[in-house]
Coordinates of C-alpha atoms and ligand atoms in Angstrom, one line a residue:
X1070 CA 137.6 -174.4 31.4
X1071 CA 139.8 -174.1 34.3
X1072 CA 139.4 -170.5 35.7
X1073 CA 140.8 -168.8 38.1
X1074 CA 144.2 -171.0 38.1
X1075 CA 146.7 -168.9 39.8
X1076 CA 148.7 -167.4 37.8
X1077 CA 153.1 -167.9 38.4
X1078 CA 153.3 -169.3 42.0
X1079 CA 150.6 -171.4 43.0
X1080 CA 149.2 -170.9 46.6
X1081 CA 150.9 -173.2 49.5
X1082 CA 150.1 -176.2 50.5
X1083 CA 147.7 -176.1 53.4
X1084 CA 146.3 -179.9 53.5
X1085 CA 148.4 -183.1 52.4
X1086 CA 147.3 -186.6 52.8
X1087 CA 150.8 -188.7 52.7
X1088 CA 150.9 -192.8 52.2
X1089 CA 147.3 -192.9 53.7
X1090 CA 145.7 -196.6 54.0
X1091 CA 142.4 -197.3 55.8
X1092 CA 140.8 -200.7 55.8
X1093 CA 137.4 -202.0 56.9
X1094 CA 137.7 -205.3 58.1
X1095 CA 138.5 -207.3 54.5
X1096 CA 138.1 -203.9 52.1
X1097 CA 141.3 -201.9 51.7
X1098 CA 139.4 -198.8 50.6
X1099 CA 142.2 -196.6 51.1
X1100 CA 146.3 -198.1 49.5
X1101 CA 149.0 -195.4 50.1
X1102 CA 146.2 -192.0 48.9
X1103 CA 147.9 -189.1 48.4
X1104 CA 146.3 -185.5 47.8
X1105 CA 147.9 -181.9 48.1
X1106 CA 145.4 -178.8 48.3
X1107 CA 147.1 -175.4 47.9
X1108 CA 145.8 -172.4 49.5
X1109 CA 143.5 -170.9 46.7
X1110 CA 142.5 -173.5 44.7
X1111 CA 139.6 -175.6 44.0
X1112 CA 140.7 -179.2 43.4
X1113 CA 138.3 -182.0 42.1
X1114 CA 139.1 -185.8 43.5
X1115 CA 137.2 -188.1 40.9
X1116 CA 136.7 -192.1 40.5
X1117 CA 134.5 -194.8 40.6
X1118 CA 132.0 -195.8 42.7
X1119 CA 134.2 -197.1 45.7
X1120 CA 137.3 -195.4 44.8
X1121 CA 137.7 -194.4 48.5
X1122 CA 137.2 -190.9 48.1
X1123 CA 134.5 -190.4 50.6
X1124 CA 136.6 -192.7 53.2
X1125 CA 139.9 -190.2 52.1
X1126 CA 137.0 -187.5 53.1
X1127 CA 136.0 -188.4 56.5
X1128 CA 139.8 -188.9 57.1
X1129 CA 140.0 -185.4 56.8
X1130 CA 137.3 -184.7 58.8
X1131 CA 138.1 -186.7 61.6
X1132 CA 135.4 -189.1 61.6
X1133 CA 138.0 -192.5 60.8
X1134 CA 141.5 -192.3 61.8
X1135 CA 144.3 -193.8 59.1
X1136 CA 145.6 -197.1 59.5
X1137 CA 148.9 -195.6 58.1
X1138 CA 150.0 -192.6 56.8
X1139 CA 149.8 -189.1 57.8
X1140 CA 147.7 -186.1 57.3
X1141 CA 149.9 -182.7 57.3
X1142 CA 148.5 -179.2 57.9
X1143 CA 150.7 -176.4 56.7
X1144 CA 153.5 -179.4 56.9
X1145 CA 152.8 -180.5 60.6
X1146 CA 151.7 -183.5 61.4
X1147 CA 148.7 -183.5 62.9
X1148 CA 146.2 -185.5 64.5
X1149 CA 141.9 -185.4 63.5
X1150 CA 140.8 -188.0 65.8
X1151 CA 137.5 -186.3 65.9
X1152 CA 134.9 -184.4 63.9
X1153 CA 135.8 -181.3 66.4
X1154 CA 139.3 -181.4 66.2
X1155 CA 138.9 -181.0 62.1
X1156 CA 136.6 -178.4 62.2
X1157 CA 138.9 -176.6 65.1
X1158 CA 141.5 -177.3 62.6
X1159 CA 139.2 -174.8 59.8
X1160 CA 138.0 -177.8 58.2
X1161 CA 134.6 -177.9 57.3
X1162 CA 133.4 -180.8 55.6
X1163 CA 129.7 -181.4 53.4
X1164 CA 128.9 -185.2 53.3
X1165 CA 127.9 -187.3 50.3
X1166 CA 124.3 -187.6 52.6
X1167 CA 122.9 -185.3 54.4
X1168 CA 123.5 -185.9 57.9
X1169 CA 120.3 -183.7 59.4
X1170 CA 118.8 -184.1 62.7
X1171 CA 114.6 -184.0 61.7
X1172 CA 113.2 -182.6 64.7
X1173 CA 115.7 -180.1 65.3
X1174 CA 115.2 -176.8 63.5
X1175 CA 116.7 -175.7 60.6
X1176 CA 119.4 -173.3 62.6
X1177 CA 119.8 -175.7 65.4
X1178 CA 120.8 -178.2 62.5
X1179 CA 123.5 -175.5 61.7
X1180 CA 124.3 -173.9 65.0
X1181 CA 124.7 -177.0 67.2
X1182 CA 126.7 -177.2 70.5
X1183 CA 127.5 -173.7 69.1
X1184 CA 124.4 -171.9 69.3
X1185 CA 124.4 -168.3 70.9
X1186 CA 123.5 -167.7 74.4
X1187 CA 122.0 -165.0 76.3
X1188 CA 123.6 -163.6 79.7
X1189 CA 121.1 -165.8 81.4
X1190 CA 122.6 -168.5 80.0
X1191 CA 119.8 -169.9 77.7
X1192 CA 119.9 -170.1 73.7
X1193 CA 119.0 -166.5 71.8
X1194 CA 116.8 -167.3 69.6
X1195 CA 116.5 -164.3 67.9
X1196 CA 120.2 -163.8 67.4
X1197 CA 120.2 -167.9 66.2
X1198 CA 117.8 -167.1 63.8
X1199 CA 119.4 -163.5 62.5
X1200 CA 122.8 -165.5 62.1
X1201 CA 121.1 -168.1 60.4
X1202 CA 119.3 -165.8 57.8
X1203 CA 122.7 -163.8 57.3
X1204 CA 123.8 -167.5 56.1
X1205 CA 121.2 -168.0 53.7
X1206 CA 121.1 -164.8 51.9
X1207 CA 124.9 -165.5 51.0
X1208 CA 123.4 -168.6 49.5
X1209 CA 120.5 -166.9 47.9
X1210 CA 118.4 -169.7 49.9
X1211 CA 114.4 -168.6 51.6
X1212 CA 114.2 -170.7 54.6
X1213 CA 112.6 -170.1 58.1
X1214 CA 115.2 -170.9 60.4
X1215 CA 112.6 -172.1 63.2
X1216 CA 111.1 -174.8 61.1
X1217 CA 112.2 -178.2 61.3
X1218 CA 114.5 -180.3 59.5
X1219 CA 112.1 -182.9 58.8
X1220 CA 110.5 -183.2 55.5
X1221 CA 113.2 -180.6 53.4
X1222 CA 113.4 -181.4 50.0
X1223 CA 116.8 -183.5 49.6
X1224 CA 118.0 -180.2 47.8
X1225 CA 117.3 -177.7 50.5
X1226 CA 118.8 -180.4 52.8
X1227 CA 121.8 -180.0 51.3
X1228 CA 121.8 -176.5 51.5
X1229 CA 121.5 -176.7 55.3
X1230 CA 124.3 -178.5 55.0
X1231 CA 126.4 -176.1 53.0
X1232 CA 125.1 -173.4 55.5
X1233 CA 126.5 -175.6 58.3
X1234 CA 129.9 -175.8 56.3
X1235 CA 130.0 -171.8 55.7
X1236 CA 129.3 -170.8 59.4
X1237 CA 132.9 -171.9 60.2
X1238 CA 135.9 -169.9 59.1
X1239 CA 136.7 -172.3 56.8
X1240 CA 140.5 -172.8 55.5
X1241 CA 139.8 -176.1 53.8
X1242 CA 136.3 -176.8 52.4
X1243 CA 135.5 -180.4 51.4
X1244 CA 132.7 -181.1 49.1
X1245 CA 131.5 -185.0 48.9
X1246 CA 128.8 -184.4 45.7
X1247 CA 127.4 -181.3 47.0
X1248 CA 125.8 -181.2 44.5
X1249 CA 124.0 -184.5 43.0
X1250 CA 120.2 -182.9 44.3
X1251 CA 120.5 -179.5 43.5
X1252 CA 119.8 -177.9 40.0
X1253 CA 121.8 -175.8 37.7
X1254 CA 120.7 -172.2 39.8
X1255 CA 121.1 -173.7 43.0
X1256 CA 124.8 -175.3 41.7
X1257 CA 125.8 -171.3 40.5
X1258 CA 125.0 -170.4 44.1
X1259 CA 126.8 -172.9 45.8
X1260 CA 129.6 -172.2 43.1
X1261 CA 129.9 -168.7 43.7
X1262 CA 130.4 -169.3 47.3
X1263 CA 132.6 -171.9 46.6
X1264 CA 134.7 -169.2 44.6
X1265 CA 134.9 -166.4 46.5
X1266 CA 136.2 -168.4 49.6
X1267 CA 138.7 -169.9 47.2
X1268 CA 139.7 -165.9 46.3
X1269 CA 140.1 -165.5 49.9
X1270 CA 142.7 -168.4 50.0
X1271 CA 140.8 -171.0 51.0
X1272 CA 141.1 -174.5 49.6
X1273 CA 138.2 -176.2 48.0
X1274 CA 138.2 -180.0 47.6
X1275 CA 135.3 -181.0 45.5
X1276 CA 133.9 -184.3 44.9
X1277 CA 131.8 -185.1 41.9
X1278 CA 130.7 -187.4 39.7
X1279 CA 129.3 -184.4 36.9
X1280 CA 132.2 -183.8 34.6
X1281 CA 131.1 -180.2 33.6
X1282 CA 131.0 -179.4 36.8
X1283 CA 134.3 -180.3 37.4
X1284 CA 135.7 -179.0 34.7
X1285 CA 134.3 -175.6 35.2
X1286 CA 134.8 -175.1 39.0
X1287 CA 138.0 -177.0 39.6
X1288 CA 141.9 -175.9 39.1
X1289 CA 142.9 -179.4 39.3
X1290 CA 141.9 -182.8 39.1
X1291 CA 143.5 -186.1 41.4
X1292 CA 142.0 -189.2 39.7
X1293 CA 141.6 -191.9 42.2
X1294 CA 141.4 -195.8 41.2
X1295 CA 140.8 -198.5 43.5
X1296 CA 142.0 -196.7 46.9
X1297 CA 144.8 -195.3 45.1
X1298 CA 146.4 -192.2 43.7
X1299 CA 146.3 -192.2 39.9
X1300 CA 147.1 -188.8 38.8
X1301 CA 147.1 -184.8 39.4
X1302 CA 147.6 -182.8 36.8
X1303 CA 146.1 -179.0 36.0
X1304 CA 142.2 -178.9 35.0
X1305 CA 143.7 -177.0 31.5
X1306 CA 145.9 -179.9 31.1
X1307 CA 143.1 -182.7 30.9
X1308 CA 140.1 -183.9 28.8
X1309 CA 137.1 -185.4 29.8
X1310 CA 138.2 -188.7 27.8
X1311 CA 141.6 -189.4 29.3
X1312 CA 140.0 -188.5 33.1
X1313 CA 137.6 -191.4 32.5
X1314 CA 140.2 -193.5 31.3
X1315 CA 142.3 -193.1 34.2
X1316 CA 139.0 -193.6 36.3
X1317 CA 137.5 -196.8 34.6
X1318 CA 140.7 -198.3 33.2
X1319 CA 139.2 -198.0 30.0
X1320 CA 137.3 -196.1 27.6
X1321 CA 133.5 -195.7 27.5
X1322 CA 131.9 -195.9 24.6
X1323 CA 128.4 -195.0 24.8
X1324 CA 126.8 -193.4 27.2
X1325 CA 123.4 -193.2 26.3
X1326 CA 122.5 -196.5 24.5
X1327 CA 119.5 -195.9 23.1
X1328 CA 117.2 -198.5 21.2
X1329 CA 115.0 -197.5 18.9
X1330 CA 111.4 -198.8 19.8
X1331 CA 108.2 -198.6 18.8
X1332 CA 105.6 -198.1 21.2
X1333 CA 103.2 -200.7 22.2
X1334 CA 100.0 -200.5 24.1
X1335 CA 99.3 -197.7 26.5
X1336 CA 100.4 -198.9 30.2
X1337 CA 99.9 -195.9 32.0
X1338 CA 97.0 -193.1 32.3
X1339 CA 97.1 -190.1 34.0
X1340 CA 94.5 -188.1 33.9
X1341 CA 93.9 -184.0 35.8
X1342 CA 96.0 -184.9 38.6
X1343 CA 96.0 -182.2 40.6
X1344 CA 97.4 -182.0 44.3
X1345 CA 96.5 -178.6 45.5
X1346 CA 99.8 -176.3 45.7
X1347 CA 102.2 -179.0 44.3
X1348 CA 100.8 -179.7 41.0
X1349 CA 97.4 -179.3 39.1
X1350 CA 95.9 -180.8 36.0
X1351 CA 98.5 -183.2 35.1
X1352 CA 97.9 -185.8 31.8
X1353 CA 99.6 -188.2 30.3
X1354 CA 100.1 -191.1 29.0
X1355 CA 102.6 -193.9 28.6
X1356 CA 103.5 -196.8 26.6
X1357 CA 104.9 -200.1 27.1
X1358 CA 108.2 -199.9 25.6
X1359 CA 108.4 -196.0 26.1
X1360 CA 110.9 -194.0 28.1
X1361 CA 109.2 -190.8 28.7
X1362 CA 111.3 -188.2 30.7
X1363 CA 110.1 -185.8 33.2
X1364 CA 111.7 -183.1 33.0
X1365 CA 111.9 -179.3 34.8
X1366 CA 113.6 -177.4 37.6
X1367 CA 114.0 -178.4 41.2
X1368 CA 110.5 -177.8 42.8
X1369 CA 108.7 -178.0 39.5
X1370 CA 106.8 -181.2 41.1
X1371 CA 108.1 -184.0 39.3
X1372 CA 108.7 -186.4 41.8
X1373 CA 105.6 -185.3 43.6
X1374 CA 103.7 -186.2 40.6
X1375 CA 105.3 -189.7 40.5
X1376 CA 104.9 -190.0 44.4
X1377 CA 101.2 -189.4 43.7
X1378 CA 101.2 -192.2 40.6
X1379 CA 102.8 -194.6 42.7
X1380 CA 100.6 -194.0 45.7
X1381 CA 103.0 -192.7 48.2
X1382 CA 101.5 -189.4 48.7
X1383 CA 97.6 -188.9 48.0
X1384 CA 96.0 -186.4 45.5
X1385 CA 93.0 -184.4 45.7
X1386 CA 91.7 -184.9 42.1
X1387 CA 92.4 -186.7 38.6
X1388 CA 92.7 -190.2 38.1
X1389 CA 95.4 -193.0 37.4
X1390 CA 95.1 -195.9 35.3
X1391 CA 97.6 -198.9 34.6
X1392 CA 96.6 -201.2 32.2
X1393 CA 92.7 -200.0 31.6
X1394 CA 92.3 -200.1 35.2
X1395 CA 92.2 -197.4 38.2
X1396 CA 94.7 -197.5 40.3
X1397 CA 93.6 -196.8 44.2
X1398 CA 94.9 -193.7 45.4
X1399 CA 97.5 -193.7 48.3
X1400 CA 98.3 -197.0 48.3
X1401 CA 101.7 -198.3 47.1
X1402 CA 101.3 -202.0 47.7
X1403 CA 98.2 -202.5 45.7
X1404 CA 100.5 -200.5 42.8
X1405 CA 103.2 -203.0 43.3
X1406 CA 100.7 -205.5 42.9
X1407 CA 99.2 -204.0 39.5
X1408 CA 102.9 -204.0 38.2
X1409 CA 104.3 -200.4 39.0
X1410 CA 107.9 -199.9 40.8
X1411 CA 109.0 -197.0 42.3
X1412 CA 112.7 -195.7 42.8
X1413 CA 112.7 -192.9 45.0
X1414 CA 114.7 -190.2 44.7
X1415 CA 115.8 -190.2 48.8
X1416 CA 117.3 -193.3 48.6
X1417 CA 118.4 -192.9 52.1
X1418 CA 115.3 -192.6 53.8
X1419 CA 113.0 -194.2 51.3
X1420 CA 114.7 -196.5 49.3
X1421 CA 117.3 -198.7 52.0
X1422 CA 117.3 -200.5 55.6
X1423 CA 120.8 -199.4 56.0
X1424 CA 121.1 -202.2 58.8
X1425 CA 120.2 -204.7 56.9
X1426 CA 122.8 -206.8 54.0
X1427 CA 123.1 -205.7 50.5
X1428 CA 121.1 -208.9 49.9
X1429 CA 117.9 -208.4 52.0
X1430 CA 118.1 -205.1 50.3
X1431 CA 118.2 -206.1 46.7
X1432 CA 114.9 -208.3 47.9
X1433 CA 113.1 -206.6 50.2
X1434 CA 110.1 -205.8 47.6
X1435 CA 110.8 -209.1 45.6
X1436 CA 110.4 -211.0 49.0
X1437 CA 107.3 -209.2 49.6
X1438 CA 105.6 -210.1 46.1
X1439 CA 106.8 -213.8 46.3
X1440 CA 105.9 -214.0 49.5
X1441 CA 102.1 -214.3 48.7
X1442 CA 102.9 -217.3 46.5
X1443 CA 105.2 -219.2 49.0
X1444 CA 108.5 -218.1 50.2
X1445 CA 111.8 -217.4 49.2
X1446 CA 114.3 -219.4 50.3
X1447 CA 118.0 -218.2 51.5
X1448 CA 119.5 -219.5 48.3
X1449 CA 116.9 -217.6 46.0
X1450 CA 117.7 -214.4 47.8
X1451 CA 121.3 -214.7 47.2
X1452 CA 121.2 -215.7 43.6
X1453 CA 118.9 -212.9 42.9
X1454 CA 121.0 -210.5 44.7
X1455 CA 124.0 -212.0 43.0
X1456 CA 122.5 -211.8 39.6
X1457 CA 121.3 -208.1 39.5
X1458 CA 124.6 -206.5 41.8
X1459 CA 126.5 -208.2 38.9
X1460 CA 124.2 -206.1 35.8
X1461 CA 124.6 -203.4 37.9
X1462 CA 128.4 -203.5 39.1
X1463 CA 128.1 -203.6 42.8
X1464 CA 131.1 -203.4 44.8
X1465 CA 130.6 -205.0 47.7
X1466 CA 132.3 -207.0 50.2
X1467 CA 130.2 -209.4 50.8
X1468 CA 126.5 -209.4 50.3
X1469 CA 125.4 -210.3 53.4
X1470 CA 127.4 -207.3 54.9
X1471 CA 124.8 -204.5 55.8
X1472 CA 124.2 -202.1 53.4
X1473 CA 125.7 -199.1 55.2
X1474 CA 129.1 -200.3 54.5
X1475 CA 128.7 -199.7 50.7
X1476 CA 129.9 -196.6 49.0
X1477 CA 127.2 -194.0 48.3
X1478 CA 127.3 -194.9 44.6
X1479 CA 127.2 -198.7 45.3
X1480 CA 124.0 -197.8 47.8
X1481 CA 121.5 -196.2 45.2
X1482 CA 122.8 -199.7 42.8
X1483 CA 121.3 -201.9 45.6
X1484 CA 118.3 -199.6 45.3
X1485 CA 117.9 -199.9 41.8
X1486 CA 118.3 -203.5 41.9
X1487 CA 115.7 -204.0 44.4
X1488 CA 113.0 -202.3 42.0
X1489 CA 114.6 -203.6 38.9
X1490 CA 114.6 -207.5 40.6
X1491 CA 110.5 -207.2 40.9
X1492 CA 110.4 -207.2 36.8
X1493 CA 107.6 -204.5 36.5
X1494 CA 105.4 -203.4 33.8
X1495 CA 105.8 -199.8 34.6
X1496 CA 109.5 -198.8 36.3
X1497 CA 109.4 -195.2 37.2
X1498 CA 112.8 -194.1 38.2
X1499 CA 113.7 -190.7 40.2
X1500 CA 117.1 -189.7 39.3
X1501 CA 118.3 -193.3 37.9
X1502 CA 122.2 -192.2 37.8
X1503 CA 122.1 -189.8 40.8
X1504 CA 126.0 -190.6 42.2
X1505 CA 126.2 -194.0 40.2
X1506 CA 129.9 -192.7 38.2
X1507 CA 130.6 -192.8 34.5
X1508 CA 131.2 -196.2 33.8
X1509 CA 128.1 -197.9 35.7
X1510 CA 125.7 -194.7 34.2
X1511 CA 126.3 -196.6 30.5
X1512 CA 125.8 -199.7 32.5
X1513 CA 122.3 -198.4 34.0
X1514 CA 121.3 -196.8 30.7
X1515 CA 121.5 -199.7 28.5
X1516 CA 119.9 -201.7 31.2
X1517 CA 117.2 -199.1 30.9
X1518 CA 117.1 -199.1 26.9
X1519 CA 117.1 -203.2 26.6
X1520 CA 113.9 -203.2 29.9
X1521 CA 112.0 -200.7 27.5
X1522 CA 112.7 -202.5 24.1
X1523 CA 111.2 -206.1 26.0
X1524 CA 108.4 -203.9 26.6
X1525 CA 108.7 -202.2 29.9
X1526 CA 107.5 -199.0 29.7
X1527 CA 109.6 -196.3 32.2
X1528 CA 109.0 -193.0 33.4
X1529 CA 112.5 -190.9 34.1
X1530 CA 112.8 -187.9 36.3
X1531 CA 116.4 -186.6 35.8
X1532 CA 118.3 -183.2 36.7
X1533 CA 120.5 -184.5 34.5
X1534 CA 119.6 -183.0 30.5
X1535 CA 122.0 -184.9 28.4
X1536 CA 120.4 -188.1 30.6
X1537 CA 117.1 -186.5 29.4
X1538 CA 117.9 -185.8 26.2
X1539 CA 120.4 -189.3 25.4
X1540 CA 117.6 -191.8 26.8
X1541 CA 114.0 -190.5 26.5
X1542 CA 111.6 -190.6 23.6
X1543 CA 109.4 -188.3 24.9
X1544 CA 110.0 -185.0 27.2
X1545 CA 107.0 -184.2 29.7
X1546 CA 108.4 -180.6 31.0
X1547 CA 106.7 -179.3 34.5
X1548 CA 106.6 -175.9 35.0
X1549 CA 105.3 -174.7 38.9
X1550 CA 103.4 -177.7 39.0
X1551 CA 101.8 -178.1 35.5
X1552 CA 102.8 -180.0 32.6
X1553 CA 103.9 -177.5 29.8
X1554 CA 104.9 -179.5 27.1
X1555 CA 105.5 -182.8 25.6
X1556 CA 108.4 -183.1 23.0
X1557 CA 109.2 -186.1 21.3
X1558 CA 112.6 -187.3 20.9
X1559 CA 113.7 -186.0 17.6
X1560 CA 112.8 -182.2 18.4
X1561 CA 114.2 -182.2 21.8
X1562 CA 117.2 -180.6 22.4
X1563 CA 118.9 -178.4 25.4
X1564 CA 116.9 -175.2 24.4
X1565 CA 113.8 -176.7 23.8
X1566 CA 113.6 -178.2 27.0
X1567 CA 114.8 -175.5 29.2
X1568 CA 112.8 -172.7 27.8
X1569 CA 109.5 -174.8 28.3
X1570 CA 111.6 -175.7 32.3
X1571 CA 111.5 -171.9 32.6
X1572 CA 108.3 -171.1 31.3
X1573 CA 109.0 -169.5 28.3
X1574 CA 107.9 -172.4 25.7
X1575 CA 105.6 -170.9 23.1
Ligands
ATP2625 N1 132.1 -198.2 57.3 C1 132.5 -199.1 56.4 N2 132.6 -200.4 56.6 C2 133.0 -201.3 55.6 N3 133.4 -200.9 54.4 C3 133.4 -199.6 54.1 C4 132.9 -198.6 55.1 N4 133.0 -197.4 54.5 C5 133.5 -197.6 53.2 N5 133.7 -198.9 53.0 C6 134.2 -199.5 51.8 O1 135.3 -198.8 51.3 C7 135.3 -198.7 49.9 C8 135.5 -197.2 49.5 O2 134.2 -196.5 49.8 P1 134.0 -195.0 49.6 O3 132.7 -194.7 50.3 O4 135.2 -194.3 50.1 O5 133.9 -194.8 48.0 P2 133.6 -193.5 47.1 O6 134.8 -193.3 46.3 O7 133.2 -192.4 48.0 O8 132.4 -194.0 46.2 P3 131.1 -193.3 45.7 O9 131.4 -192.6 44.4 O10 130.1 -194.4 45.4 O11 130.6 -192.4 46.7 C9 134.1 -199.3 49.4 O12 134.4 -200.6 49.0 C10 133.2 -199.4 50.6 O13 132.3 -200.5 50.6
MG2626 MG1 131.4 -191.4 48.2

């Protein structure tokens, strides 16, 4: 519901992006945009995957300059040709990726080139760190300010982020998917916050790819389609249908294909995994042509466990088998090798080479497995490439243009592709659909459904419950660490699984 939509006279316009076009070389990612924010409201900007809306986005905050057009602030003209003159401007901006540096500290991350000084001219820690706290407890976030930014969790990232956004007077808050790694408490937060500098007058752009979430913070919505204005219209005035149409071009049917399959053989055996403090005594089991969902809050160790399974991170008891046999501990390649992929959930860090094309990408891990048995030649890298960023909808320039150039969305595609292109026996995916947008999510989950019923089996870790709920056909829940229940697919629902997430199940 749209709440909180000024009543009579809506608020001025403060921000107005007029006939704005940006191109990158060949790409016209931006075709005469338009967008109005009025003082006081919260105002979504949806599309697909390479609409433009994070290039419309760092037009505002100064970091590419228009190729035409104009951006007007109160009806002036004006001119962000940097990331300082926006924010002087009271625009604060969050990025789509966090943008942290790691061995800075948490409040130099938020206080940079800004930080307070004592009269002897040299940084005041103390007062850094007060300020910095003050921050955090208006986001209902525990951090120590004096610890560095390296190894956060993506979510608390994030956060840093937002705190970095609030510490400006902000007139016009821009939001690129805030919040695609936080969880439903940690969405509130940022939500209330969010509100109240809406209630204050500020405007709120907000960029998402979760229709509830839009639906439920924004006033109105501006669908975007190919680098181009489609429609505004009042939150009240829309449904969730004819926004996607105006997104996709057309409707989409099913979200969650699911097949129906019956399990085969058991692929996968955990057994008392247990990584002291993250996650103790974890068992299970899964079975080739299985999806099994993991489930639970933020922090509740699920991709820790599937770190551990894969071999990224090391555990201190417990066991791992794939296919009857154990699996070495810490040691990813020799997983590859038995058969298991891993999609990480920091795609940034974990998952890409940002320098290096879309197609070296999509076969980095392919090119590693082939390359015991020969080599793989130019051609088969392309076709590859070309096959699975067709399945999965990449839009792309070209593929030998370096991945950074790709829209977030299109990014964590190349990832998936570059797991999916290895054909495993056991795919465990971290937040499959993370930023991927309505369209391509049906795409990835029937991709999902038809890999299980050839007999793959897949492990899921999703934020996402109808996700959970739509695809798995069974629900591990984690709970601080332990596994607390295990509910097959036809008696899990919403309440079942959150009141096992929150430690209330039986
Ligand atoms: N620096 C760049 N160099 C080349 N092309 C770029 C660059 N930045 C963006 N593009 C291209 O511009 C188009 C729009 O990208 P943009 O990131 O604005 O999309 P988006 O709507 O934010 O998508 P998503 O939902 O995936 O985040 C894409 O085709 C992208 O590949
Ligand atoms: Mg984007």
């Amino acid at each position: 519901m749209a709440d909180g939509m000024p009543d009579g006279d809506p608020g001025p316009v403060v921000l107005a992006l007029r006939d704005v076009s940006k191109s990158f070389g060949a790409i016209a990612a931006l075709r005469g945009a338009q967008l109005e924010l009025r003082g006081g409201e919260a105002h979504a900007l949806v599309g697909e995957n390479g609409a433009g809306k994070s290039t419309l986005v760092k037009i505002l905050a100064g970091v590419h300059g228009p190729d035409e057009g104009t951006v007007l602030l109160d009806g002036q003209p004006v001119t962000l040709d940097s990331p300082a003159a926006a924010r002087a401007q009271g625009i604060a901006v969050i990025y789509q990726e966090p943008t942290l540096f790691p061995d800075l500290s948490v409040a130099e991350n938020i206080f940079m080139g800004r930080q307070p000084l004592t009269s002897g001219r040299r940084i005041d820690r103390p007062e850094l760190a007060a300020r910095c706290t003050a921050l955090f407890e208006r986001l209902g976030v525990h951090m120590d300010p004096d610890r560095p930014a390296r190894g956060l969790s993506i979510a608390d990232q994030q956060m840093v982020e937002i705190a970095k956004a609030l510490s400006f007077d902000a007139r016009v808050l821009v939001m690129d998917e805030p919040t695609a790694a936080l969880s439903g408490v940690e969405v509130e937060r940022l939500f209330t916050v969010a509100r109240a500098l809406r209630s204050h007058g500020a405007a709120v752009l907000f960029i998402s790819h979760r229709f509830d979430e839009v639906f439920d913070l924004c006033d109105r919505i501006t669908v975007m389609r190919d680098g181009q204005w489609v429609s505004t219209d009042a939150t009240g005035d829309l449904t969730v249908e004819q926004v996607v149409r105006r997104m996709v071009g057309r409707d989409v049917a099913d979200l969650f294909p699911k097949q129906d399959v019956v399990a085969g053989d058991v692929v996968l055996e955990v057994r008392g995994l247990t990584r002291r403090g993250v996650f103790t005594d974890v068992s299970f089991d899964v079975r080739a042509g299985e999806i099994v969902a993991l489930a639970g809050l933020v922090g509740a160790g699920r991709s820790e466990v599937v770190r551990a399974v894969f071999g990224v991170d090391i555990y201190d008891a417990g066991s791992v088998t794939l296919h009857g046999r154990p699996l070495k501990p810490g040691n990813p390649a020799a997983a590859m090798a038995a058969g298991l992929a891993l999609v990480p959930e920091d795609r940034r860090q974990q998952g890409l080479v940002m320098e290096l094309s879309v197609e070296r990408n999509a076969t980095l891990t392919r090119r590693w497995k082939l390359a015991r048995m020969g080599w793989l030649s130019a051609r088969t890298e392309r076709a590859t490439a070309a096959e699975w960023s067709k399945k999965l909808q990449v839009k792309a320039g070209r593929l030998s243009d370096p991945v950074s150039t790709l829209s977030g969305g299109n990014q964590q595609k190349v990832v998936l592709a570059k797991w999916l292109s290895t054909d495993p026996t056991l795919l465990i995916v971290d937040e499959p659909t993370r930023g991927i947008d309505v369209g391509t999510k049906a795409e990835v989950h029937r991709l999902l459904s038809q890999l299980a019923a050839d007999g793959m089996a897949v492990v899921m870790v999703s934020s996402e419950l109808p996700e959970v709920l739509g695809m798995a056909d069974r629900v591990l829940v984690m709970h601080e660490g332990r596994l607390v229940d295990d509910i097959p697919r036809a008696r899990a629902d919403e309440d079942t699984v959150m009141l096992a997430a929150t430690g209330q199940a039986r």
